[in-house]
mmCIF file of C-alpha atoms and ligand atoms in Angstrom:
data_model
loop_
_atom_site.group_PDB
_atom_site.id
_atom_site.type_symbol
_atom_site.label_atom_id
_atom_site.label_comp_id
_atom_site.label_asym_id
_atom_site.label_seq_id
_atom_site.Cartn_x
_atom_site.Cartn_y
_atom_site.Cartn_z
ATOM 1 C CA MET A 194 -61.350 -14.943 145.477
ATOM 2 C CA ASP A 195 -59.506 -15.782 148.607
ATOM 3 C CA TYR A 196 -56.870 -13.028 148.065
ATOM 4 C CA SER A 197 -54.303 -15.450 149.527
ATOM 5 C CA GLN A 198 -51.329 -13.346 148.168
ATOM 6 C CA VAL A 199 -52.557 -10.190 149.550
ATOM 7 C CA ARG A 200 -53.278 -11.973 152.808
ATOM 8 C CA ASP A 201 -49.633 -13.031 152.995
ATOM 9 C CA VAL A 202 -48.542 -9.400 152.694
ATOM 10 C CA ASP A 203 -51.414 -7.443 154.258
ATOM 11 C CA PRO A 204 -54.086 -9.337 156.247
ATOM 12 C CA ASP A 205 -56.000 -6.079 157.023
ATOM 13 C CA VAL A 206 -56.610 -5.340 153.423
ATOM 14 C CA ALA A 207 -57.224 -9.045 152.490
ATOM 15 C CA ASP A 208 -59.792 -9.117 155.227
ATOM 16 C CA ALA A 209 -61.494 -5.943 153.721
ATOM 17 C CA LEU A 210 -61.464 -7.326 150.276
ATOM 18 C CA SER A 211 -62.847 -10.655 151.280
ATOM 19 C CA GLY A 212 -65.396 -8.699 153.309
ATOM 20 C CA GLU A 213 -66.383 -6.726 150.245
ATOM 21 C CA VAL A 214 -66.871 -9.887 148.102
ATOM 22 C CA GLN A 215 -68.971 -11.367 150.865
ATOM 23 C CA ARG A 216 -70.985 -8.120 151.239
ATOM 24 C CA GLN A 217 -71.746 -8.168 147.520
ATOM 25 C CA ARG A 218 -72.797 -11.898 147.750
ATOM 26 C CA ASP A 219 -75.022 -11.302 150.795
ATOM 27 C CA THR A 220 -76.846 -8.071 149.770
ATOM 28 C CA LEU A 221 -78.989 -6.977 146.844
ATOM 29 C CA ALA A 222 -77.163 -4.189 144.969
ATOM 30 C CA MET A 223 -79.839 -1.708 143.855
ATOM 31 C CA ILE A 224 -77.641 1.410 143.478
ATOM 32 C CA ALA A 225 -78.790 2.316 140.002
ATOM 33 C CA SER A 226 -75.167 2.957 138.906
ATOM 34 C CA GLU A 227 -73.666 -0.228 140.052
ATOM 35 C CA ASN A 228 -73.408 -3.704 138.601
ATOM 36 C CA HIS A 229 -71.414 -6.969 139.078
ATOM 37 C CA VAL A 230 -68.814 -7.379 136.392
ATOM 38 C CA SER A 231 -67.665 -10.905 135.422
ATOM 39 C CA GLU A 232 -64.649 -12.625 136.939
ATOM 40 C CA ALA A 233 -63.048 -12.228 133.540
ATOM 41 C CA VAL A 234 -63.341 -8.347 133.848
ATOM 42 C CA LEU A 235 -62.101 -8.401 137.301
ATOM 43 C CA GLU A 236 -59.061 -10.538 136.316
ATOM 44 C CA ALA A 237 -58.222 -8.142 133.450
ATOM 45 C CA GLN A 238 -58.518 -5.109 135.723
ATOM 46 C CA GLY A 239 -56.270 -6.849 138.364
ATOM 47 C CA SER A 240 -53.519 -7.627 135.676
ATOM 48 C CA ALA A 241 -49.929 -6.576 135.342
ATOM 49 C CA LEU A 242 -51.070 -3.841 133.019
ATOM 50 C CA THR A 243 -51.413 -1.736 136.092
ATOM 51 C CA ASN A 244 -47.650 -1.314 136.051
ATOM 52 C CA LYS A 245 -47.585 0.160 132.516
ATOM 53 C CA TYR A 246 -47.407 3.755 131.421
ATOM 54 C CA ALA A 247 -48.825 4.330 128.022
ATOM 55 C CA GLU A 248 -49.307 8.054 127.557
ATOM 56 C CA GLY A 249 -50.491 8.729 124.059
ATOM 57 C CA TYR A 250 -52.598 6.374 121.889
ATOM 58 C CA PRO A 251 -52.027 3.077 120.127
ATOM 59 C CA GLY A 252 -49.087 3.440 117.769
ATOM 60 C CA GLU A 253 -48.153 6.929 119.075
ATOM 61 C CA ARG A 254 -47.052 6.494 122.624
ATOM 62 C CA TYR A 255 -44.582 8.580 124.673
ATOM 63 C CA TYR A 256 -43.069 5.379 126.224
ATOM 64 C CA ALA A 257 -41.523 2.210 125.009
ATOM 65 C CA GLY A 258 -42.831 -1.252 125.607
ATOM 66 C CA CYS A 259 -46.493 -0.490 124.692
ATOM 67 C CA GLU A 260 -47.176 -3.439 122.228
ATOM 68 C CA TYR A 261 -49.634 -5.224 124.513
ATOM 69 C CA ALA A 262 -51.199 -1.952 125.660
ATOM 70 C CA ASP A 263 -51.554 -0.883 122.062
ATOM 71 C CA GLU A 264 -53.294 -4.340 121.260
ATOM 72 C CA ILE A 265 -55.644 -4.131 124.244
ATOM 73 C CA GLU A 266 -56.510 -0.452 123.717
ATOM 74 C CA ASN A 267 -57.276 -1.126 119.889
ATOM 75 C CA LEU A 268 -59.525 -4.130 120.872
ATOM 76 C CA ALA A 269 -61.459 -1.908 123.300
ATOM 77 C CA ILE A 270 -61.872 0.815 120.672
ATOM 78 C CA GLU A 271 -62.853 -1.609 117.967
ATOM 79 C CA ARG A 272 -65.443 -3.426 120.188
ATOM 80 C CA ALA A 273 -66.832 -0.083 121.400
ATOM 81 C CA LYS A 274 -67.297 1.010 117.742
ATOM 82 C CA GLU A 275 -69.179 -2.084 117.095
ATOM 83 C CA LEU A 276 -71.373 -1.791 120.246
ATOM 84 C CA TRP A 277 -72.364 1.726 119.713
ATOM 85 C CA GLY A 278 -71.715 2.428 116.112
ATOM 86 C CA ALA A 279 -69.456 5.495 116.638
ATOM 87 C CA GLU A 280 -66.879 6.756 114.197
ATOM 88 C CA HIS A 281 -64.250 7.652 116.796
ATOM 89 C CA VAL A 282 -64.007 6.322 120.369
ATOM 90 C CA ASN A 283 -61.582 7.336 123.130
ATOM 91 C CA VAL A 284 -61.478 4.580 125.967
ATOM 92 C CA GLN A 285 -59.041 6.354 128.265
ATOM 93 C CA PRO A 286 -61.250 8.585 130.443
ATOM 94 C CA HIS A 287 -60.842 7.338 134.110
ATOM 95 C CA SER A 288 -64.633 7.923 134.805
ATOM 96 C CA GLY A 289 -67.677 9.341 133.274
ATOM 97 C CA THR A 290 -66.952 12.704 134.868
ATOM 98 C CA GLN A 291 -63.506 12.678 133.227
ATOM 99 C CA ALA A 292 -65.221 11.788 129.932
ATOM 100 C CA ASN A 293 -67.375 14.925 130.221
ATOM 101 C CA MET A 294 -64.262 16.958 131.304
ATOM 102 C CA GLY A 295 -62.670 15.846 128.040
ATOM 103 C CA VAL A 296 -65.517 17.061 125.860
ATOM 104 C CA TYR A 297 -65.810 20.419 127.814
ATOM 105 C CA LEU A 298 -61.894 20.896 127.520
ATOM 106 C CA ALA A 299 -62.019 20.053 123.795
ATOM 107 C CA MET A 300 -64.870 22.430 122.757
ATOM 108 C CA LEU A 301 -65.321 25.116 125.401
ATOM 109 C CA ASP A 302 -63.294 27.974 126.789
ATOM 110 C CA PRO A 303 -63.559 28.859 130.397
ATOM 111 C CA GLY A 304 -66.573 31.071 130.845
ATOM 112 C CA ASP A 305 -68.493 29.418 127.971
ATOM 113 C CA LYS A 306 -72.061 28.418 128.495
ATOM 114 C CA ILE A 307 -73.359 25.000 129.473
ATOM 115 C CA LEU A 308 -77.190 24.260 129.458
ATOM 116 C CA SER A 309 -77.941 21.111 131.399
ATOM 117 C CA LEU A 310 -80.643 19.434 133.579
ATOM 118 C CA ASP A 311 -80.755 20.398 137.234
ATOM 119 C CA LEU A 312 -79.080 17.925 139.612
ATOM 120 C CA THR A 313 -82.282 17.606 141.690
ATOM 121 C CA HIS A 314 -84.173 16.750 138.499
ATOM 122 C CA GLY A 315 -81.969 13.955 137.559
ATOM 123 C CA GLY A 316 -78.742 15.641 136.143
ATOM 124 C CA HIS A 317 -75.166 15.092 137.247
ATOM 125 C CA LEU A 318 -72.526 17.044 139.109
ATOM 126 C CA SER A 319 -70.269 17.072 136.053
ATOM 127 C CA HIS A 320 -73.045 18.765 134.084
ATOM 128 C CA GLY A 321 -72.289 22.168 135.910
ATOM 129 C CA HIS A 322 -73.111 21.826 139.653
ATOM 130 C CA PRO A 323 -71.487 24.792 141.497
ATOM 131 C CA ALA A 324 -69.443 22.311 143.565
ATOM 132 C CA ASN A 325 -67.956 20.656 140.466
ATOM 133 C CA PHE A 326 -65.210 21.860 138.160
ATOM 134 C CA ALA A 327 -67.907 22.248 135.420
ATOM 135 C CA GLY A 328 -69.849 24.717 137.490
ATOM 136 C CA GLN A 329 -66.857 26.607 138.514
ATOM 137 C CA THR A 330 -65.187 26.945 135.126
ATOM 138 C CA TYR A 331 -68.244 27.471 132.862
ATOM 139 C CA GLU A 332 -71.372 29.571 132.995
ATOM 140 C CA VAL A 333 -74.332 27.231 133.597
ATOM 141 C CA GLU A 334 -78.019 27.449 133.123
ATOM 142 C CA GLN A 335 -80.292 24.555 133.919
ATOM 143 C CA TYR A 336 -83.553 23.064 132.474
ATOM 144 C CA GLU A 337 -85.920 20.835 134.505
ATOM 145 C CA VAL A 338 -88.410 18.076 134.247
ATOM 146 C CA ASP A 339 -92.064 19.026 133.921
ATOM 147 C CA PRO A 340 -93.458 19.066 137.567
ATOM 148 C CA GLU A 341 -96.696 17.429 136.501
ATOM 149 C CA THR A 342 -95.226 14.568 134.362
ATOM 150 C CA GLY A 343 -91.665 14.125 135.536
ATOM 151 C CA TYR A 344 -90.520 14.079 131.964
ATOM 152 C CA VAL A 345 -87.931 16.426 130.642
ATOM 153 C CA ASP A 346 -89.517 19.615 129.813
ATOM 154 C CA TYR A 347 -88.305 19.851 126.277
ATOM 155 C CA GLU A 348 -90.306 22.995 125.570
ATOM 156 C CA GLY A 349 -88.822 24.704 128.584
ATOM 157 C CA LEU A 350 -85.389 23.548 127.435
ATOM 158 C CA ALA A 351 -85.949 25.275 124.059
ATOM 159 C CA GLU A 352 -87.167 28.512 125.703
ATOM 160 C CA ILE A 353 -84.073 28.693 128.028
ATOM 161 C CA ALA A 354 -81.832 27.836 125.085
ATOM 162 C CA ASP A 355 -83.273 30.713 123.091
ATOM 163 C CA GLU A 356 -82.592 33.156 125.927
ATOM 164 C CA PHE A 357 -79.274 31.816 127.293
ATOM 165 C CA ASP A 358 -77.623 30.922 123.897
ATOM 166 C CA PRO A 359 -75.508 28.079 125.277
ATOM 167 C CA ASP A 360 -72.300 26.787 123.681
ATOM 168 C CA ILE A 361 -73.233 23.248 124.540
ATOM 169 C CA ILE A 362 -76.401 21.428 125.665
ATOM 170 C CA VAL A 363 -76.085 18.423 127.873
ATOM 171 C CA SER A 364 -78.690 15.518 127.696
ATOM 172 C CA GLY A 365 -78.470 12.252 129.347
ATOM 173 C CA TYR A 366 -78.948 11.894 133.137
ATOM 174 C CA SER A 367 -78.250 9.886 136.292
ATOM 175 C CA ALA A 368 -81.599 9.889 137.968
ATOM 176 C CA TYR A 369 -84.051 10.008 135.164
ATOM 177 C CA PRO A 370 -86.280 7.025 134.580
ATOM 178 C CA ARG A 371 -87.731 7.829 131.087
ATOM 179 C CA GLU A 372 -86.333 7.383 127.620
ATOM 180 C CA VAL A 373 -84.365 10.514 126.454
ATOM 181 C CA ASP A 374 -85.431 12.092 123.240
ATOM 182 C CA PHE A 375 -82.000 12.808 121.983
ATOM 183 C CA GLN A 376 -83.240 14.148 118.604
ATOM 184 C CA ARG A 377 -85.349 16.657 120.277
ATOM 185 C CA VAL A 378 -82.446 17.936 122.207
ATOM 186 C CA GLN A 379 -80.383 18.006 118.993
ATOM 187 C CA ASP A 380 -83.118 20.041 117.329
ATOM 188 C CA VAL A 381 -82.812 22.698 120.087
ATOM 189 C CA ALA A 382 -78.979 22.555 119.835
ATOM 190 C CA ASN A 383 -79.270 23.112 116.097
ATOM 191 C CA ASP A 384 -81.664 26.066 116.618
ATOM 192 C CA VAL A 385 -79.312 27.884 118.897
ATOM 193 C CA ASP A 386 -76.042 26.674 117.117
ATOM 194 C CA ALA A 387 -74.801 24.805 120.248
ATOM 195 C CA TYR A 388 -73.007 21.553 120.521
ATOM 196 C CA HIS A 389 -74.974 18.586 122.042
ATOM 197 C CA LEU A 390 -73.219 16.234 124.592
ATOM 198 C CA ALA A 391 -75.273 13.217 125.451
ATOM 199 C CA ASP A 392 -74.088 11.666 128.612
ATOM 200 C CA ILE A 393 -75.371 8.024 128.594
ATOM 201 C CA ALA A 394 -73.354 6.923 131.690
ATOM 202 C CA HIS A 395 -76.276 5.094 133.106
ATOM 203 C CA ILE A 396 -77.703 3.583 130.015
ATOM 204 C CA THR A 397 -74.606 2.553 127.955
ATOM 205 C CA GLY A 398 -75.684 -1.084 128.086
ATOM 206 C CA LEU A 399 -79.174 -0.411 127.136
ATOM 207 C CA VAL A 400 -78.238 1.744 124.228
ATOM 208 C CA ALA A 401 -75.620 -0.903 123.092
ATOM 209 C CA ALA A 402 -78.279 -3.551 123.295
ATOM 210 C CA GLY A 403 -80.840 -1.355 121.358
ATOM 211 C CA VAL A 404 -83.346 -1.221 124.235
ATOM 212 C CA HIS A 405 -82.892 2.619 124.523
ATOM 213 C CA ALA A 406 -82.671 4.995 121.559
ATOM 214 C CA SER A 407 -79.057 5.802 120.752
ATOM 215 C CA PRO A 408 -77.598 9.341 120.557
ATOM 216 C CA VAL A 409 -74.691 8.204 118.469
ATOM 217 C CA GLY A 410 -75.051 9.915 115.020
ATOM 218 C CA VAL A 411 -77.368 12.431 116.661
ATOM 219 C CA ALA A 412 -75.429 14.282 119.231
ATOM 220 C CA ASP A 413 -72.022 15.804 118.502
ATOM 221 C CA PHE A 414 -70.484 13.954 121.609
ATOM 222 C CA VAL A 415 -71.504 10.819 123.481
ATOM 223 C CA THR A 416 -70.010 10.157 126.842
ATOM 224 C CA GLY A 417 -70.604 7.346 129.130
ATOM 225 C CA SER A 418 -69.129 5.115 131.879
ATOM 226 C CA THR A 419 -68.273 1.531 131.221
ATOM 227 C CA HIS A 420 -69.109 -0.261 134.407
ATOM 228 C CA LYS A 421 -72.764 0.459 134.951
ATOM 229 C CA THR A 422 -75.407 -1.189 132.561
ATOM 230 C CA ILE A 423 -72.731 -2.253 130.078
ATOM 231 C CA ARG A 424 -70.920 -4.236 132.857
ATOM 232 C CA ALA A 425 -67.409 -3.713 131.647
ATOM 233 C CA GLY A 426 -64.223 -2.448 133.331
ATOM 234 C CA ARG A 427 -64.428 0.622 135.449
ATOM 235 C CA GLY A 428 -64.150 3.908 133.742
ATOM 236 C CA GLY A 429 -65.313 6.342 131.122
ATOM 237 C CA ILE A 430 -65.667 6.599 127.245
ATOM 238 C CA ILE A 431 -66.099 9.294 124.771
ATOM 239 C CA MET A 432 -67.684 8.868 121.221
ATOM 240 C CA CYS A 433 -67.750 11.360 118.337
ATOM 241 C CA ASP A 434 -67.482 11.796 114.631
ATOM 242 C CA GLU A 435 -64.012 11.918 113.058
ATOM 243 C CA GLU A 436 -64.274 15.652 112.640
ATOM 244 C CA HIS A 437 -63.814 16.014 116.446
ATOM 245 C CA ALA A 438 -61.491 12.961 117.076
ATOM 246 C CA LYS A 439 -58.223 14.965 117.381
ATOM 247 C CA ALA A 440 -59.684 17.483 119.670
ATOM 248 C CA ILE A 441 -61.126 14.913 121.970
ATOM 249 C CA ASP A 442 -58.108 12.827 122.129
ATOM 250 C CA ASN A 443 -55.921 15.790 122.950
ATOM 251 C CA ALA A 444 -58.225 16.817 125.616
ATOM 252 C CA VAL A 445 -58.099 13.574 127.355
ATOM 253 C CA PHE A 446 -54.456 13.305 127.003
ATOM 254 C CA PRO A 447 -52.461 15.462 127.647
ATOM 255 C CA GLY A 448 -55.347 17.857 128.531
ATOM 256 C CA ALA A 449 -57.185 16.127 131.413
ATOM 257 C CA GLN A 450 -55.247 13.059 132.268
ATOM 258 C CA GLY A 451 -51.801 11.531 132.316
ATOM 259 C CA GLY A 452 -51.138 7.916 131.792
ATOM 260 C CA PRO A 453 -54.293 5.896 131.002
ATOM 261 C CA LEU A 454 -55.279 3.218 133.465
ATOM 262 C CA MET A 455 -54.386 0.352 131.041
ATOM 263 C CA HIS A 456 -55.591 -2.339 133.389
ATOM 264 C CA ASN A 457 -59.094 -0.674 133.373
ATOM 265 C CA VAL A 458 -58.861 -0.424 129.550
ATOM 266 C CA ALA A 459 -58.258 -4.224 129.477
ATOM 267 C CA GLY A 460 -61.325 -4.527 131.686
ATOM 268 C CA LYS A 461 -63.354 -2.448 129.252
ATOM 269 C CA ALA A 462 -62.102 -4.611 126.272
ATOM 270 C CA VAL A 463 -63.212 -7.825 128.079
ATOM 271 C CA GLY A 464 -66.557 -6.457 129.131
ATOM 272 C CA PHE A 465 -67.226 -5.053 125.627
ATOM 273 C CA LYS A 466 -66.561 -8.515 124.144
ATOM 274 C CA GLU A 467 -69.033 -9.995 126.627
ATOM 275 C CA ALA A 468 -71.635 -7.267 125.720
ATOM 276 C CA LEU A 469 -71.273 -8.165 122.038
ATOM 277 C CA SER A 470 -72.650 -11.641 122.719
ATOM 278 C CA GLU A 471 -76.314 -12.285 122.003
ATOM 279 C CA SER A 472 -77.081 -12.996 125.680
ATOM 280 C CA PHE A 473 -76.360 -9.439 126.522
ATOM 281 C CA GLU A 474 -79.331 -8.145 124.633
ATOM 282 C CA ALA A 475 -81.490 -10.459 126.614
ATOM 283 C CA TYR A 476 -79.795 -9.129 129.812
ATOM 284 C CA ALA A 477 -80.555 -5.556 128.863
ATOM 285 C CA GLU A 478 -84.209 -6.400 127.970
ATOM 286 C CA GLN A 479 -84.588 -8.209 131.299
ATOM 287 C CA THR A 480 -83.063 -5.331 133.226
ATOM 288 C CA VAL A 481 -85.651 -2.971 131.862
ATOM 289 C CA ALA A 482 -88.574 -5.488 132.399
ATOM 290 C CA ASN A 483 -87.396 -5.897 135.985
ATOM 291 C CA ALA A 484 -87.329 -2.055 136.537
ATOM 292 C CA LYS A 485 -90.824 -1.888 135.107
ATOM 293 C CA ALA A 486 -91.922 -4.642 137.498
ATOM 294 C CA LEU A 487 -90.371 -2.741 140.362
ATOM 295 C CA ALA A 488 -92.105 0.549 139.442
ATOM 296 C CA GLU A 489 -95.419 -1.204 139.078
ATOM 297 C CA THR A 490 -95.044 -2.924 142.519
ATOM 298 C CA PHE A 491 -94.262 0.441 144.123
ATOM 299 C CA THR A 492 -97.257 2.165 142.471
ATOM 300 C CA GLU A 493 -99.597 -0.682 143.582
ATOM 301 C CA HIS A 494 -98.489 -0.258 147.122
ATOM 302 C CA GLY A 495 -99.086 3.505 147.078
ATOM 303 C CA LEU A 496 -95.509 4.816 146.591
ATOM 304 C CA GLU A 497 -95.243 7.854 144.226
ATOM 305 C CA VAL A 498 -93.061 6.799 141.412
ATOM 306 C CA VAL A 499 -91.584 9.882 139.730
ATOM 307 C CA SER A 500 -92.983 10.070 136.201
ATOM 308 C CA GLY A 501 -95.334 7.143 137.003
ATOM 309 C CA GLY A 502 -92.944 4.405 135.879
ATOM 310 C CA THR A 503 -89.743 3.777 134.072
ATOM 311 C CA ASP A 504 -88.378 3.061 130.560
ATOM 312 C CA ASN A 505 -84.827 2.140 131.686
ATOM 313 C CA HIS A 506 -83.124 0.374 134.542
ATOM 314 C CA LEU A 507 -84.007 2.744 137.421
ATOM 315 C CA VAL A 508 -86.936 3.767 139.470
ATOM 316 C CA LEU A 509 -87.089 7.075 141.440
ATOM 317 C CA VAL A 510 -89.516 7.264 144.304
ATOM 318 C CA ASP A 511 -90.740 10.617 145.942
ATOM 319 C CA LEU A 512 -91.542 9.632 149.474
ATOM 320 C CA ARG A 513 -93.289 12.923 150.420
ATOM 321 C CA PRO A 514 -96.883 12.089 149.194
ATOM 322 C CA SER A 515 -97.032 8.625 150.847
ATOM 323 C CA HIS A 516 -94.562 9.075 153.819
ATOM 324 C CA PRO A 517 -94.256 12.885 154.513
ATOM 325 C CA GLU A 518 -92.368 12.247 157.750
ATOM 326 C CA THR A 519 -89.920 9.753 156.339
ATOM 327 C CA THR A 520 -86.591 10.665 154.580
ATOM 328 C CA GLY A 521 -84.571 9.036 151.930
ATOM 329 C CA LYS A 522 -81.744 8.495 154.520
ATOM 330 C CA ASP A 523 -84.200 6.821 156.995
ATOM 331 C CA VAL A 524 -85.183 4.314 154.294
ATOM 332 C CA GLU A 525 -81.584 4.024 152.973
ATOM 333 C CA ALA A 526 -80.302 3.042 156.459
ATOM 334 C CA ALA A 527 -83.120 0.673 157.182
ATOM 335 C CA LEU A 528 -82.798 -1.050 153.958
ATOM 336 C CA GLU A 529 -79.015 -1.467 154.274
ATOM 337 C CA ASP A 530 -79.789 -3.093 157.667
ATOM 338 C CA ALA A 531 -82.003 -5.459 155.714
ATOM 339 C CA GLY A 532 -79.343 -6.163 153.010
ATOM 340 C CA ILE A 533 -80.849 -4.009 150.267
ATOM 341 C CA ILE A 534 -78.340 -1.451 149.094
ATOM 342 C CA MET A 535 -79.760 1.522 147.326
ATOM 343 C CA ASN A 536 -79.281 5.276 147.706
ATOM 344 C CA ALA A 537 -81.331 8.238 149.083
ATOM 345 C CA ASN A 538 -81.842 10.742 146.175
ATOM 346 C CA THR A 539 -83.048 14.156 145.502
ATOM 347 C CA VAL A 540 -86.334 14.400 143.558
ATOM 348 C CA PRO A 541 -87.802 17.027 141.411
ATOM 349 C CA GLY A 542 -89.045 19.811 143.418
ATOM 350 C CA GLU A 543 -86.780 18.735 146.249
ATOM 351 C CA THR A 544 -87.590 20.458 149.640
ATOM 352 C CA ARG A 545 -84.931 18.728 151.826
ATOM 353 C CA SER A 546 -81.152 18.634 151.664
ATOM 354 C CA ALA A 547 -79.008 16.775 149.012
ATOM 355 C CA PHE A 548 -77.514 14.702 151.996
ATOM 356 C CA ASP A 549 -80.982 13.705 153.395
ATOM 357 C CA PRO A 550 -83.311 14.104 150.486
ATOM 358 C CA SER A 551 -86.978 13.201 149.983
ATOM 359 C CA GLY A 552 -86.533 10.281 147.532
ATOM 360 C CA ILE A 553 -84.879 6.925 146.815
ATOM 361 C CA ARG A 554 -83.360 5.649 143.665
ATOM 362 C CA LEU A 555 -83.227 2.011 142.880
ATOM 363 C CA GLY A 556 -81.885 0.152 139.905
ATOM 364 C CA THR A 557 -82.180 -3.384 138.453
ATOM 365 C CA ALA A 558 -78.912 -3.815 136.597
ATOM 366 C CA ALA A 559 -77.116 -5.822 139.153
ATOM 367 C CA LEU A 560 -80.054 -7.844 140.363
ATOM 368 C CA THR A 561 -80.575 -8.821 136.631
ATOM 369 C CA THR A 562 -76.939 -9.983 136.387
ATOM 370 C CA ARG A 563 -77.665 -12.188 139.384
ATOM 371 C CA GLY A 564 -80.473 -13.782 137.353
ATOM 372 C CA PHE A 565 -83.606 -12.050 138.727
ATOM 373 C CA ASP A 566 -86.653 -11.958 136.697
ATOM 374 C CA GLU A 567 -89.740 -9.892 137.034
ATOM 375 C CA ASP A 568 -91.406 -12.170 139.614
ATOM 376 C CA VAL A 569 -88.468 -12.118 142.002
ATOM 377 C CA THR A 570 -87.994 -8.394 141.309
ATOM 378 C CA ARG A 571 -91.735 -7.814 142.270
ATOM 379 C CA GLU A 572 -90.996 -9.610 145.586
ATOM 380 C CA VAL A 573 -87.953 -7.485 146.170
ATOM 381 C CA GLY A 574 -90.246 -4.447 145.492
ATOM 382 C CA GLU A 575 -92.643 -5.671 148.272
ATOM 383 C CA LEU A 576 -89.755 -6.145 150.698
ATOM 384 C CA VAL A 577 -88.784 -2.588 149.961
ATOM 385 C CA VAL A 578 -92.226 -1.250 150.507
ATOM 386 C CA SER A 579 -92.444 -3.154 153.817
ATOM 387 C CA VAL A 580 -89.223 -1.462 154.953
ATOM 388 C CA VAL A 581 -90.378 2.038 153.681
ATOM 389 C CA ASP A 582 -93.601 1.510 155.648
ATOM 390 C CA ASN A 583 -91.891 0.294 158.735
ATOM 391 C CA TYR A 584 -88.458 1.616 158.613
ATOM 392 C CA ASP A 585 -88.094 1.934 162.269
ATOM 393 C CA ASP A 586 -89.635 -1.600 163.152
ATOM 394 C CA GLU A 587 -86.753 -3.882 163.910
ATOM 395 C CA ASP A 588 -88.994 -7.045 163.554
ATOM 396 C CA VAL A 589 -90.101 -6.037 159.956
ATOM 397 C CA VAL A 590 -86.448 -5.274 159.068
ATOM 398 C CA ALA A 591 -85.404 -8.644 160.544
ATOM 399 C CA ASP A 592 -87.956 -10.453 158.479
ATOM 400 C CA VAL A 593 -86.904 -8.739 155.324
ATOM 401 C CA THR A 594 -83.233 -9.461 156.182
ATOM 402 C CA ASP A 595 -84.070 -13.128 156.362
ATOM 403 C CA ARG A 596 -85.799 -13.258 153.017
ATOM 404 C CA VAL A 597 -82.947 -11.182 151.343
ATOM 405 C CA GLN A 598 -80.432 -13.825 152.620
ATOM 406 C CA GLU A 599 -82.540 -16.611 151.059
ATOM 407 C CA LEU A 600 -82.641 -14.689 147.773
ATOM 408 C CA CYS A 601 -78.898 -14.150 147.784
ATOM 409 C CA ALA A 602 -78.253 -17.824 148.392
ATOM 410 C CA GLU A 603 -80.734 -18.804 145.626
ATOM 411 C CA TYR A 604 -79.023 -16.403 143.214
ATOM 412 C CA PRO A 605 -75.309 -16.783 144.096
ATOM 413 C CA LEU A 606 -72.684 -14.249 143.041
ATOM 414 C CA TYR A 607 -68.964 -14.853 142.438
ATOM 415 C CA GLU A 608 -69.151 -18.600 143.562
HETATM 416 N N1 LIG B 764 -72.395 8.040 141.122
HETATM 417 C C1 LIG B 764 -72.929 7.815 139.947
HETATM 418 C C2 LIG B 764 -74.497 7.615 140.176
HETATM 419 O O1 LIG B 764 -74.849 6.920 141.195
HETATM 420 O O2 LIG B 764 -75.272 7.854 139.361
HETATM 421 C C3 LIG B 764 -72.767 8.725 138.749
HETATM 422 O O3 LIG B 764 -71.459 9.295 138.857
#
């Protein structure tokens, strides 16, 4: 990864690209939505397919010269079907948000009703936040997690659904550490005659590996992103039954997007092949085991872990009970100085702003890709705690930085 050809043309960009690789090598990526894809996936994404327009679908393109695009998109689709067991798969969405847009566009009219989890309780912008197209196009009502347990309040969801009469209910979240009971959401959707969209963006890899319950065959639509826990090329995916296949495909193209990013589809195909290997299941299991170890370490050191633990790849910490004067951004900045990259996050019952919220969110998918086990993850947890406790103490941050550098050297990336 010396970017020598870029360097010949554009040393500024080459420096930044090399800098990014080095940054990833020298830091611990704990943003729960990030991972480190393989060099094979990187190579596919950086391929000449970036030049190709392939509007349409395999065998039915609006442009000539699509034989290799067709082959690759078909491979991505077939592998996705095998990974998740879906009848129909669309691998063209540019992102998880575009995947959700595809479902809304296919099934809703402007002004129709979406019922989804509040963003500060773990939802996602594209589930209907007022700042997002979804909140601006549709009427949105939101359910929450139980303030006592931190688990989705399924009874509250049912009550709101009865009253609101939604056209679609969204499950699947971006800052929710517990297993989602997709069947329970489906039961509510059945009761109120609504569609059910399960957005598994964060847990695509865990679902594929069977370490989290699958909504495929339960929910009407399953969307996801392809670069988080599944560790494939960057982008989104939609899965559904044959019944809705045409509506979904038409909504993605020409409805929401133009030409598919075929280089990313190639990255998806390669990453899906990697995820079909036996070692991927072990990876997904280890990712969850590491997150549990992280949550336990935080709890042992007095941090308030939302819901008391985790069932998936992420841990959400509410700083208010243990560190009422410390904000998520304080911790995010100090940890970044120390080489631990995670994000400040809103928490249920948030009392601060989305930009400088009361919590932090950390994930283990990328550390597990580097080879971390529970013991090392516990140590990382202790390093995080020492920075949370002393975020404005330069000596503590410097000590943590030294240890992070040692760990990065011990578990090398992109050698
Ligand atoms: N930005 C992603 C996340 O961090 O959860 C979702 O889009």
